[in-house]
Amino acid sequence: MQLFKNEQAFLEYCRVNDLTGTCFLIHGYCFQWPLFTQGNFYSIEENFGSDKIFIEEGINKSGRVEVTVSDYIKRIQSGVKGMGNWSWQPHLSHAKSLNNSFTVPEAITLNNIEKSLVGELVLAPWILMSATETVTNMHQDMLSVNGIVGQLQGVKEFTLVAPQYALEEGKFYSTYELETLGIPFECVVLHPGDFLYFPAHWWHQAKTIECSVSFIHSTVNLYNMTAFLDDAISQMPALIQRVQSAAKKTGLFRLQN
């Protein structure tokens, strides 16, 4: 894991080093984003409170309930634990107001893919709001994308494991268990403003330490481009479904009367 104290240190390192195949953290990178001032519970409720999202209730439970963003935030702030959401993509449904609300270092993305229509739909970011003690179990991302997390509010802990180790998808591993199995891992705690990158196929899990708002995104670069294109072909039905779902959120498929 490469740690950078700020964006300038990251840029200086990138001038002579390729980081696309390495996990790294840039402290304070997200402070410059317009999204950082919009991505706290107060601003989200004020600007997007009527949006509908699906939430998962209870630690490791899969029951999905549809609520408004405002109702969900009130639950989190009232002390309800073990809740998370994976259905909210405001950069699709509120594209105009959130246009240019974040930046990704040029060294880790291919703009001709990310800025294409299909790229914008397939790689569209998520805003994940989670209550204390919420966990996301160990998994690898679909379509061989690289992962990005921008921490907007609260504190979140990520555990990362290299792709060559055989782990159980959907299980949450304790530090003790990974150590007992002899599996090397990286554990990093994200605070507001922190920016985390991990390459395609890396195993990852997360635990919310303090009520959290996280920006979750994916990239394609030279490190994973071949794997991404191979997966796009071999997983075409899933890819089409993802594009259709994203397009529906943007209103591209809205029927005209």
Coordinates of N, CA and C in Angstrom, one line a residue:
M1 N 0.9 -1.2 0.0 CA 0.0 0.0 0.0 C 0.9 1.2 0.0
Q2 N 0.7 2.1 -1.0 CA 1.4 3.3 -1.1 C 0.5 4.4 -0.4
L3 N 1.1 5.2 0.5 CA 0.4 6.2 1.2 C 1.0 7.6 0.8
F4 N 0.1 8.5 0.4 CA 0.6 9.9 0.0 C -0.1 10.9 1.0
K5 N 0.7 11.8 1.5 CA 0.2 12.8 2.4 C -0.7 13.8 1.8
N6 N -0.6 14.0 0.4 CA -1.4 14.9 -0.3 C -1.3 14.7 -1.8
E7 N -2.1 15.4 -2.6 CA -2.1 15.2 -4.0 C -0.8 15.5 -4.7
Q8 N -0.1 16.5 -4.2 CA 1.2 16.9 -4.8 C 2.2 15.8 -4.7
A9 N 2.3 15.1 -3.5 CA 3.2 14.0 -3.3 C 2.8 12.9 -4.3
F10 N 1.5 12.6 -4.5 CA 1.1 11.6 -5.4 C 1.5 12.0 -6.8
L11 N 1.3 13.2 -7.3 CA 1.7 13.6 -8.6 C 3.2 13.5 -8.9
E12 N 4.0 13.9 -7.9 CA 5.4 13.8 -8.1 C 5.8 12.3 -8.2
Y13 N 5.2 11.4 -7.5 CA 5.6 10.0 -7.5 C 5.2 9.4 -8.9
C14 N 4.0 9.9 -9.4 CA 3.5 9.3 -10.7 C 4.3 9.8 -11.9
R15 N 5.1 10.8 -11.7 CA 5.9 11.3 -12.9 C 6.9 10.2 -13.3
V16 N 7.3 9.3 -12.4 CA 8.3 8.3 -12.7 C 7.9 6.9 -12.4
N17 N 6.7 6.7 -11.8 CA 6.2 5.4 -11.4 C 4.8 5.2 -11.9
D18 N 4.5 3.9 -12.3 CA 3.1 3.5 -12.6 C 2.5 2.9 -11.4
L19 N 1.3 3.5 -11.0 CA 0.6 3.0 -9.8 C -0.7 2.2 -10.2
T20 N -0.9 2.0 -11.4 CA -2.2 1.4 -11.8 C -2.4 0.0 -11.2
G21 N -1.3 -0.7 -10.9 CA -1.4 -2.1 -10.4 C -1.1 -2.1 -8.9
T22 N -1.2 -1.0 -8.2 CA -0.9 -0.9 -6.8 C -2.0 -0.2 -6.0
C23 N -2.2 -0.8 -4.8 CA -3.2 -0.1 -3.9 C -2.5 1.2 -3.4
F24 N -3.3 2.3 -3.3 CA -2.7 3.5 -2.7 C -3.8 4.4 -2.1
L25 N -3.3 5.2 -1.2 CA -4.2 6.2 -0.5 C -3.7 7.6 -0.6
I26 N -4.5 8.5 -1.0 CA -4.1 9.9 -1.0 C -4.9 10.6 0.1
H27 N -4.2 11.1 1.1 CA -4.9 11.9 2.2 C -5.4 13.2 1.7
G28 N -6.6 13.6 1.9 CA -7.1 14.9 1.6 C -7.5 15.2 0.2
Y29 N -7.3 14.2 -0.7 CA -7.6 14.4 -2.1 C -9.0 14.9 -2.4
C30 N -10.0 14.4 -1.7 CA -11.4 14.7 -2.0 C -11.8 16.1 -1.5
F31 N -11.0 16.7 -0.7 CA -11.3 18.1 -0.2 C -11.6 19.0 -1.3
Q32 N -10.9 18.8 -2.4 CA -11.0 19.8 -3.6 C -12.3 19.6 -4.4
W33 N -13.0 18.5 -4.2 CA -14.2 18.2 -4.9 C -15.4 19.0 -4.5
P34 N -16.1 19.6 -5.5 CA -17.4 20.2 -5.1 C -18.3 19.2 -4.4
L35 N -18.2 17.9 -4.7 CA -19.0 16.9 -4.1 C -18.7 16.7 -2.6
F36 N -17.5 17.1 -2.2 CA -17.2 17.0 -0.8 C -18.1 17.9 0.1
T37 N -18.4 19.1 -0.4 CA -19.3 19.9 0.4 C -20.8 19.5 0.2
Q38 N -21.1 18.7 -0.8 CA -22.4 18.3 -1.0 C -22.7 16.9 -0.5
G39 N -21.6 16.2 -0.1 CA -21.7 14.8 0.2 C -21.8 14.5 1.7
N40 N -22.4 15.4 2.5 CA -22.6 15.1 3.9 C -24.1 14.9 4.1
F41 N -24.4 14.3 5.3 CA -25.8 13.9 5.5 C -26.7 15.2 5.4
Y42 N -26.3 16.3 6.0 CA -27.2 17.5 5.9 C -27.5 17.9 4.5
S43 N -26.4 18.1 3.7 CA -26.6 18.5 2.3 C -27.4 17.5 1.5
I44 N -27.1 16.2 1.7 CA -27.8 15.2 0.9 C -29.3 15.2 1.2
E45 N -29.6 15.3 2.5 CA -31.0 15.3 2.8 C -31.7 16.6 2.3
E46 N -31.0 17.7 2.3 CA -31.6 19.0 1.8 C -31.8 18.9 0.3
N47 N -30.9 18.4 -0.4 CA -30.9 18.5 -1.9 C -31.5 17.2 -2.6
F48 N -31.4 16.1 -1.9 CA -31.8 14.8 -2.5 C -32.7 14.0 -1.6
G49 N -33.3 14.6 -0.6 CA -34.1 13.9 0.4 C -35.2 13.1 -0.1
S50 N -35.8 13.5 -1.2 CA -37.0 12.8 -1.7 C -36.7 11.6 -2.6
D51 N -35.4 11.4 -3.0 CA -35.0 10.3 -3.8 C -35.4 9.0 -3.1
K52 N -35.7 8.0 -3.9 CA -36.0 6.7 -3.3 C -34.8 5.8 -3.5
I53 N -34.5 5.0 -2.4 CA -33.4 4.1 -2.5 C -33.8 2.8 -1.8
F54 N -33.1 1.7 -2.1 CA -33.2 0.5 -1.4 C -32.1 0.3 -0.4
I55 N -32.5 -0.1 0.9 CA -31.5 -0.2 1.9 C -31.5 -1.7 2.4
E56 N -30.4 -2.1 2.9 CA -30.3 -3.4 3.5 C -30.2 -3.3 5.0
E57 N -31.1 -3.9 5.7 CA -31.2 -3.8 7.2 C -30.5 -4.9 7.9
G58 N -29.8 -4.6 8.9 CA -29.1 -5.6 9.8 C -27.8 -6.1 9.2
I59 N -26.9 -6.3 10.1 CA -25.6 -6.8 9.8 C -25.7 -8.1 9.0
N60 N -25.1 -8.1 7.8 CA -25.1 -9.4 7.0 C -26.4 -9.8 6.5
K61 N -27.5 -9.0 6.6 CA -28.8 -9.4 6.1 C -29.0 -8.8 4.7
S62 N -29.9 -9.6 4.0 CA -30.1 -9.2 2.6 C -31.5 -8.7 2.3
G63 N -32.3 -8.4 3.4 CA -33.6 -7.9 3.2 C -33.5 -6.5 2.6
R64 N -34.2 -6.2 1.5 CA -34.2 -4.9 0.9 C -35.5 -4.2 1.2
V65 N -35.4 -2.9 1.6 CA -36.6 -2.1 1.9 C -36.4 -0.8 1.1
E66 N -37.5 -0.3 0.5 CA -37.4 1.0 -0.2 C -37.8 2.1 0.7
V67 N -37.0 3.1 0.8 CA -37.3 4.3 1.6 C -36.8 5.5 0.9
T68 N -37.2 6.7 1.4 CA -36.6 7.9 0.9 C -35.2 8.2 1.5
V69 N -34.4 8.9 0.8 CA -33.1 9.2 1.3 C -33.2 9.9 2.7
S70 N -34.2 10.8 2.8 CA -34.4 11.6 4.0 C -34.7 10.6 5.2
D71 N -35.6 9.7 4.9 CA -36.0 8.7 6.0 C -34.8 7.9 6.4
Y72 N -34.0 7.5 5.4 CA -32.8 6.6 5.7 C -31.8 7.4 6.5
I73 N -31.6 8.6 6.2 CA -30.6 9.4 7.0 C -31.1 9.6 8.4
K74 N -32.4 9.8 8.6 CA -33.0 10.0 9.9 C -32.7 8.7 10.7
R75 N -32.9 7.6 10.1 CA -32.7 6.3 10.8 C -31.2 6.2 11.2
I76 N -30.3 6.5 10.3 CA -28.9 6.5 10.7 C -28.6 7.4 11.8
Q77 N -29.1 8.6 11.8 CA -28.7 9.6 12.8 C -29.4 9.3 14.1
S78 N -30.5 8.5 14.1 CA -31.2 8.2 15.3 C -30.5 7.1 16.1
G79 N -29.4 6.5 15.5 CA -28.6 5.5 16.1 C -28.9 4.1 15.7
V80 N -29.7 3.9 14.7 CA -29.9 2.5 14.1 C -28.6 2.0 13.5
K81 N -28.2 0.8 13.8 CA -26.9 0.3 13.3 C -27.1 -0.8 12.3
G82 N -26.1 -1.1 11.6 CA -26.1 -2.2 10.6 C -27.0 -1.9 9.4
M83 N -26.9 -0.7 8.8 CA -27.7 -0.5 7.6 C -26.8 0.1 6.5
G84 N -27.1 -0.3 5.3 CA -26.3 0.2 4.1 C -27.2 0.3 2.9
N85 N -26.8 1.0 1.9 CA -27.5 1.1 0.6 C -26.6 0.9 -0.5
W86 N -27.1 0.2 -1.6 CA -26.3 0.0 -2.8 C -27.1 0.4 -4.0
S87 N -28.2 1.2 -3.9 CA -29.1 1.4 -5.1 C -29.0 2.9 -5.5
W88 N -28.3 3.7 -4.9 CA -28.4 5.2 -5.2 C -27.2 5.6 -6.0
Q89 N -27.5 6.1 -7.2 CA -26.5 6.7 -8.1 C -27.0 8.1 -8.6
P90 N -26.8 9.1 -7.7 CA -27.3 10.4 -8.0 C -26.6 11.1 -9.2
H91 N -25.4 10.6 -9.5 CA -24.7 11.2 -10.7 C -25.4 10.8 -12.0
L92 N -26.3 9.8 -11.9 CA -27.2 9.5 -13.1 C -28.5 10.2 -13.0
S93 N -29.1 10.2 -11.9 CA -30.5 10.8 -11.8 C -30.4 12.3 -11.6
H94 N -29.3 12.8 -11.2 CA -29.1 14.3 -11.0 C -27.9 14.7 -11.7
A95 N -27.8 14.3 -13.0 CA -26.5 14.5 -13.7 C -26.2 16.0 -13.9
K96 N -27.2 16.8 -14.1 CA -26.9 18.2 -14.3 C -26.3 18.9 -13.1
S97 N -26.9 18.7 -11.9 CA -26.5 19.3 -10.7 C -25.2 18.8 -10.2
L98 N -24.8 17.5 -10.6 CA -23.6 16.9 -10.1 C -22.5 16.8 -11.1
N99 N -22.7 17.4 -12.3 CA -21.7 17.4 -13.3 C -20.4 18.0 -12.8
N100 N -19.3 17.4 -13.1 CA -18.0 17.9 -12.7 C -17.9 18.0 -11.2
S101 N -18.6 17.2 -10.4 CA -18.5 17.3 -9.0 C -17.3 16.5 -8.3
F102 N -16.6 15.8 -9.1 CA -15.4 15.1 -8.6 C -14.4 14.9 -9.7
T103 N -13.2 14.6 -9.4 CA -12.1 14.4 -10.3 C -11.4 13.1 -10.0
V104 N -10.9 12.4 -11.0 CA -10.1 11.2 -10.8 C -8.7 11.5 -11.4
P105 N -7.6 11.1 -10.7 CA -6.3 11.3 -11.2 C -6.2 10.8 -12.6
E106 N -5.6 11.5 -13.5 CA -5.5 11.1 -14.9 C -4.6 9.8 -15.0
A107 N -3.7 9.6 -14.1 CA -2.8 8.5 -14.1 C -3.5 7.2 -14.0
I108 N -4.7 7.2 -13.5 CA -5.4 5.9 -13.2 C -6.7 5.7 -14.0
T109 N -6.9 6.4 -15.1 CA -8.1 6.3 -15.8 C -7.9 6.6 -17.3
L110 N -8.7 6.0 -18.2 CA -8.7 6.2 -19.6 C -9.9 7.0 -19.9
N111 N -9.8 8.3 -20.2 CA -10.9 9.2 -20.4 C -11.8 8.8 -21.6
N112 N -11.1 8.3 -22.6 CA -11.9 7.9 -23.8 C -12.9 6.8 -23.5
I113 N -12.6 6.0 -22.5 CA -13.6 4.9 -22.1 C -14.5 5.5 -21.1
E114 N -14.0 6.2 -20.1 CA -14.9 6.6 -19.0 C -15.9 7.7 -19.4
K115 N -15.5 8.5 -20.4 CA -16.3 9.6 -20.8 C -17.3 9.2 -22.0
S116 N -17.1 8.0 -22.5 CA -18.1 7.5 -23.5 C -19.4 7.2 -22.9
L117 N -20.5 7.1 -23.7 CA -21.8 6.9 -23.1 C -21.9 5.6 -22.4
V118 N -21.4 4.5 -23.0 CA -21.4 3.2 -22.3 C -20.6 3.3 -21.0
G119 N -19.4 3.9 -21.1 CA -18.5 4.0 -20.0 C -19.2 4.8 -18.8
E120 N -19.9 5.9 -19.1 CA -20.6 6.7 -18.1 C -21.7 5.9 -17.4
L121 N -22.3 5.0 -18.2 CA -23.4 4.2 -17.6 C -22.9 3.0 -16.8
V122 N -21.9 2.3 -17.4 CA -21.3 1.1 -16.7 C -20.5 1.5 -15.5
L123 N -19.7 2.6 -15.6 CA -18.8 3.0 -14.5 C -19.4 4.0 -13.6
A124 N -20.7 4.3 -13.7 CA -21.3 5.4 -12.9 C -21.1 5.2 -11.4
P125 N -20.7 6.2 -10.7 CA -20.4 6.1 -9.3 C -21.7 5.9 -8.4
W126 N -21.5 5.4 -7.2 CA -22.5 5.2 -6.2 C -22.2 6.1 -5.0
I127 N -23.2 6.5 -4.4 CA -23.0 7.2 -3.0 C -23.6 6.2 -2.0
L128 N -22.7 5.7 -1.2 CA -23.0 4.7 -0.2 C -23.1 5.4 1.2
M129 N -24.2 5.4 1.8 CA -24.4 5.9 3.2 C -24.6 4.7 4.1
S130 N -23.9 4.6 5.2 CA -23.9 3.5 6.0 C -23.9 3.8 7.5
A131 N -24.6 3.1 8.3 CA -24.6 3.3 9.7 C -23.5 2.6 10.4
T132 N -23.2 3.0 11.6 CA -22.1 2.4 12.4 C -22.3 0.8 12.4
E133 N -21.2 0.1 12.3 CA -21.2 -1.4 12.4 C -21.7 -2.0 11.1
T134 N -22.1 -1.3 10.1 CA -22.4 -1.9 8.8 C -21.2 -2.5 8.2
V135 N -21.3 -3.7 7.6 CA -20.2 -4.3 6.9 C -20.6 -4.7 5.5
T136 N -19.6 -4.6 4.6 CA -19.6 -5.1 3.3 C -18.7 -6.3 3.2
N137 N -19.2 -7.4 2.9 CA -18.4 -8.7 3.0 C -17.4 -8.8 1.9
M138 N -16.5 -9.6 2.1 CA -15.3 -9.8 1.1 C -15.8 -10.2 -0.3
H139 N -15.3 -9.5 -1.3 CA -15.8 -9.8 -2.6 C -14.8 -9.2 -3.6
Q140 N -14.9 -9.5 -4.9 CA -14.2 -8.9 -6.0 C -15.2 -8.3 -6.9
D141 N -14.9 -7.1 -7.5 CA -15.8 -6.4 -8.3 C -16.0 -7.0 -9.7
M142 N -17.3 -6.9 -10.2 CA -17.6 -7.4 -11.5 C -16.9 -6.7 -12.6
L143 N -16.7 -7.3 -13.7 CA -16.2 -6.7 -15.0 C -14.7 -6.2 -14.8
S144 N -14.0 -6.8 -13.9 CA -12.6 -6.5 -13.7 C -12.2 -5.0 -13.7
V145 N -13.1 -4.2 -13.0 CA -12.8 -2.8 -12.9 C -11.9 -2.6 -11.7
N146 N -11.1 -1.4 -11.8 CA -10.4 -1.0 -10.6 C -11.3 -0.2 -9.7
G147 N -11.1 -0.3 -8.4 CA -12.0 0.4 -7.4 C -11.5 1.7 -6.9
I148 N -12.4 2.6 -6.7 CA -12.1 3.9 -6.1 C -13.1 4.1 -4.9
V149 N -12.6 4.7 -3.8 CA -13.4 5.1 -2.7 C -13.0 6.5 -2.3
G150 N -13.9 7.4 -2.3 CA -13.6 8.8 -1.8 C -14.5 8.9 -0.5
Q151 N -13.8 9.2 0.6 CA -14.5 9.3 1.9 C -15.0 10.7 2.1
L152 N -16.4 10.9 2.1 CA -17.0 12.2 2.2 C -17.3 12.6 3.6
Q153 N -17.8 11.6 4.4 CA -18.1 11.9 5.8 C -18.0 10.6 6.6
G154 N -17.6 10.7 7.9 CA -17.5 9.6 8.7 C -16.2 8.8 8.5
V155 N -16.1 7.6 9.1 CA -14.9 6.8 9.1 C -15.2 5.4 8.7
K156 N -14.4 4.9 7.8 CA -14.6 3.5 7.3 C -13.3 2.8 7.2
E157 N -13.4 1.5 7.5 CA -12.2 0.6 7.5 C -12.3 -0.3 6.3
F158 N -11.2 -0.4 5.5 CA -11.2 -1.3 4.3 C -10.1 -2.3 4.6
T159 N -10.4 -3.6 4.2 CA -9.4 -4.6 4.2 C -9.2 -5.1 2.8
L160 N -8.0 -5.2 2.3 CA -7.7 -5.5 0.9 C -6.7 -6.7 0.9
V161 N -7.0 -7.7 0.0 CA -6.2 -8.9 -0.2 C -6.0 -9.1 -1.6
A162 N -4.7 -9.5 -2.0 CA -4.3 -9.6 -3.4 C -5.1 -10.8 -4.0
P163 N -5.3 -10.7 -5.4 CA -6.1 -11.6 -6.1 C -5.7 -13.1 -6.0
Q164 N -4.4 -13.4 -5.8 CA -4.0 -14.8 -5.9 C -4.4 -15.6 -4.7
Y165 N -5.0 -15.0 -3.7 CA -5.4 -15.8 -2.5 C -6.8 -16.2 -2.6
A166 N -7.1 -17.4 -2.2 CA -8.5 -18.0 -2.4 C -9.3 -17.7 -1.1
L167 N -10.2 -16.8 -1.3 CA -11.1 -16.4 -0.2 C -12.5 -16.7 -0.5
E168 N -13.4 -16.7 0.5 CA -14.8 -17.0 0.3 C -15.6 -15.8 0.0
E169 N -16.2 -15.7 -1.2 CA -17.0 -14.6 -1.6 C -18.2 -14.5 -0.6
G170 N -18.4 -13.2 -0.1 CA -19.6 -13.0 0.7 C -19.4 -13.3 2.2
K171 N -18.1 -13.5 2.6 CA -17.8 -13.7 4.0 C -17.0 -12.5 4.6
F172 N -17.3 -12.2 5.8 CA -16.5 -11.1 6.4 C -15.4 -11.7 7.3
Y173 N -14.2 -11.4 7.0 CA -13.0 -12.0 7.7 C -12.5 -11.0 8.8
S174 N -12.3 -11.6 9.9 CA -11.6 -10.8 11.0 C -10.1 -10.8 10.7
T175 N -9.5 -9.8 11.3 CA -8.0 -9.7 11.1 C -7.4 -10.9 11.7
Y176 N -7.9 -11.4 12.8 CA -7.3 -12.6 13.4 C -7.4 -13.8 12.4
E177 N -8.6 -14.0 11.7 CA -8.8 -15.1 10.8 C -7.8 -15.0 9.7
L178 N -7.6 -13.8 9.1 CA -6.7 -13.7 8.0 C -5.2 -14.0 8.4
E179 N -4.9 -13.6 9.6 CA -3.5 -13.8 10.1 C -3.4 -15.3 10.4
T180 N -4.4 -16.0 10.9 CA -4.3 -17.4 11.2 C -4.2 -18.2 9.9
L181 N -4.9 -17.8 8.8 CA -4.8 -18.4 7.5 C -3.5 -18.1 6.8
G182 N -2.7 -17.2 7.4 CA -1.4 -16.8 6.7 C -1.6 -16.0 5.5
I183 N -2.7 -15.3 5.4 CA -3.0 -14.5 4.2 C -2.6 -13.1 4.4
P184 N -1.6 -12.5 3.6 CA -1.3 -11.1 3.8 C -2.4 -10.2 3.4
F185 N -2.6 -9.1 4.1 CA -3.7 -8.2 3.8 C -3.2 -6.8 4.1
E186 N -4.0 -5.8 3.5 CA -3.8 -4.4 3.9 C -5.0 -3.9 4.6
C187 N -4.9 -3.2 5.7 CA -6.0 -2.7 6.4 C -5.8 -1.2 6.5
V188 N -6.8 -0.4 6.0 CA -6.6 1.0 5.9 C -7.9 1.7 6.4
V189 N -7.8 2.7 7.2 CA -8.9 3.5 7.8 C -9.1 4.8 7.0
L190 N -10.2 5.0 6.4 CA -10.5 6.2 5.6 C -11.2 7.2 6.5
H191 N -10.6 8.4 6.5 CA -11.2 9.6 7.1 C -11.7 10.6 6.1
P192 N -12.5 11.5 6.4 CA -13.1 12.5 5.4 C -11.9 13.1 4.6
G193 N -12.1 13.1 3.2 CA -11.1 13.6 2.3 C -10.2 12.6 1.7
D194 N -10.1 11.4 2.3 CA -9.2 10.3 1.9 C -9.7 9.7 0.6
F195 N -8.8 9.3 -0.3 CA -9.0 8.7 -1.6 C -8.3 7.4 -1.7
L196 N -9.0 6.3 -1.9 CA -8.4 5.0 -1.9 C -8.6 4.4 -3.3
Y197 N -7.5 3.8 -3.8 CA -7.5 3.1 -5.1 C -7.0 1.7 -4.9
F198 N -7.7 0.7 -5.5 CA -7.2 -0.7 -5.5 C -7.4 -1.3 -6.9
P199 N -6.5 -2.1 -7.4 CA -6.5 -2.6 -8.8 C -7.6 -3.7 -8.9
A200 N -7.9 -4.0 -10.2 CA -8.9 -5.0 -10.5 C -8.5 -6.3 -9.9
H201 N -9.6 -7.1 -9.5 CA -9.5 -8.4 -9.0 C -9.0 -8.5 -7.5
W202 N -8.7 -7.3 -6.9 CA -8.3 -7.4 -5.5 C -9.6 -7.6 -4.6
W203 N -9.4 -8.5 -3.7 CA -10.5 -8.8 -2.7 C -10.6 -7.6 -1.8
H204 N -11.8 -7.2 -1.4 CA -12.0 -6.1 -0.5 C -13.3 -6.3 0.4
Q205 N -13.2 -5.8 1.6 CA -14.3 -5.8 2.5 C -14.3 -4.5 3.3
A206 N -15.4 -4.0 3.8 CA -15.4 -2.8 4.6 C -16.3 -2.8 5.8
K207 N -15.9 -2.0 6.8 CA -16.7 -1.9 8.0 C -16.8 -0.4 8.3
T208 N -18.0 0.0 8.6 CA -18.3 1.4 9.0 C -18.0 1.6 10.5
I209 N -17.0 2.5 10.8 CA -16.6 2.8 12.2 C -17.5 3.9 12.7
E210 N -17.7 5.0 11.9 CA -18.6 6.1 12.3 C -19.5 6.3 11.1
C211 N -20.8 6.7 11.3 CA -21.7 6.9 10.3 C -21.1 7.6 9.1
S212 N -21.3 7.0 7.9 CA -20.4 7.2 6.8 C -21.1 7.6 5.5
V213 N -20.5 8.5 4.7 CA -20.9 8.7 3.3 C -19.7 8.5 2.5
S214 N -19.8 7.5 1.6 CA -18.6 7.2 0.7 C -19.0 7.3 -0.8
F215 N -18.1 7.8 -1.5 CA -18.2 7.9 -3.0 C -17.5 6.6 -3.6
I216 N -18.3 5.8 -4.2 CA -17.7 4.5 -4.8 C -17.7 4.6 -6.3
H217 N -16.6 4.3 -6.9 CA -16.4 4.5 -8.3 C -15.5 3.4 -8.9
S218 N -15.5 3.3 -10.2 CA -14.7 2.3 -10.9 C -13.9 2.9 -12.0
T219 N -12.8 2.4 -12.4 CA -12.0 2.9 -13.5 C -11.5 1.8 -14.4
V220 N -11.2 2.2 -15.6 CA -10.5 1.3 -16.5 C -9.2 2.1 -17.0
N221 N -8.1 1.4 -16.9 CA -6.8 1.9 -17.4 C -6.0 0.8 -18.1
L222 N -4.8 1.1 -18.4 CA -4.0 0.1 -19.2 C -3.8 -1.2 -18.4
Y223 N -3.8 -1.1 -17.0 CA -3.6 -2.3 -16.2 C -4.7 -3.3 -16.4
N224 N -6.0 -2.8 -16.5 CA -7.1 -3.8 -16.5 C -7.9 -3.7 -17.8
M225 N -7.5 -3.0 -18.8 CA -8.3 -2.8 -20.0 C -8.7 -4.1 -20.7
T226 N -7.7 -4.9 -20.9 CA -7.9 -6.2 -21.6 C -8.9 -7.1 -20.8
A227 N -8.7 -7.2 -19.5 CA -9.6 -8.0 -18.6 C -11.0 -7.4 -18.7
F228 N -11.1 -6.1 -18.6 CA -12.4 -5.4 -18.7 C -13.2 -5.7 -20.0
L229 N -12.5 -5.6 -21.1 CA -13.1 -5.9 -22.4 C -13.5 -7.4 -22.5
D230 N -12.6 -8.3 -22.0 CA -12.9 -9.7 -22.0 C -14.2 -10.0 -21.2
D231 N -14.3 -9.4 -20.0 CA -15.4 -9.6 -19.2 C -16.7 -9.0 -19.8
A232 N -16.5 -7.9 -20.5 CA -17.7 -7.2 -21.1 C -18.3 -8.1 -22.1
I233 N -17.5 -8.9 -22.8 CA -17.9 -9.9 -23.8 C -18.5 -11.1 -23.2
S234 N -17.8 -11.7 -22.3 CA -18.2 -13.0 -21.7 C -19.4 -12.8 -20.7
Q235 N -19.6 -11.6 -20.2 CA -20.7 -11.3 -19.3 C -21.7 -10.3 -19.9
M236 N -21.9 -10.5 -21.2 CA -22.7 -9.5 -22.0 C -24.1 -9.3 -21.4
P237 N -24.8 -10.4 -21.0 CA -26.2 -10.2 -20.5 C -26.2 -9.3 -19.2
A238 N -25.2 -9.6 -18.3 CA -25.1 -8.7 -17.1 C -24.7 -7.3 -17.5
L239 N -23.8 -7.1 -18.5 CA -23.4 -5.8 -18.9 C -24.6 -5.0 -19.5
I240 N -25.4 -5.7 -20.3 CA -26.6 -5.0 -20.9 C -27.6 -4.6 -19.8
Q241 N -27.8 -5.5 -18.9 CA -28.7 -5.2 -17.8 C -28.2 -4.0 -17.0
R242 N -26.9 -3.9 -16.8 CA -26.4 -2.8 -16.0 C -26.5 -1.5 -16.8
V243 N -26.3 -1.6 -18.1 CA -26.4 -0.4 -18.9 C -27.9 0.1 -19.0
Q244 N -28.8 -0.9 -19.1 CA -30.2 -0.5 -19.1 C -30.7 0.1 -17.8
S245 N -30.2 -0.5 -16.7 CA -30.6 0.0 -15.4 C -30.1 1.5 -15.2
A246 N -28.8 1.7 -15.6 CA -28.3 3.0 -15.5 C -28.9 4.0 -16.4
A247 N -29.2 3.6 -17.6 CA -29.9 4.5 -18.6 C -31.3 4.9 -18.1
K248 N -32.0 3.9 -17.5 CA -33.3 4.2 -16.9 C -33.2 5.3 -15.8
K249 N -32.2 5.3 -15.0 CA -32.0 6.3 -14.0 C -31.7 7.7 -14.6
T250 N -31.1 7.7 -15.7 CA -30.8 9.0 -16.4 C -32.0 9.6 -17.1
G251 N -33.0 8.7 -17.4 CA -34.1 9.1 -18.2 C -33.9 8.9 -19.7
L252 N -32.8 8.3 -20.1 CA -32.6 8.0 -21.5 C -33.6 7.2 -22.2
F253 N -34.3 6.3 -21.4 CA -35.3 5.4 -21.9 C -36.7 5.8 -21.6
R254 N -36.8 7.1 -21.2 CA -38.1 7.5 -20.8 C -39.0 7.6 -22.1
L255 N -40.2 7.0 -22.0 CA -41.1 7.0 -23.1 C -41.8 8.4 -23.3
Q256 N -42.0 8.8 -24.5 CA -42.7 10.0 -24.8 C -44.1 9.7 -25.2
N257 N -45.0 10.5 -24.6 CA -46.5 10.3 -24.9 C -46.8 11.0 -26.2

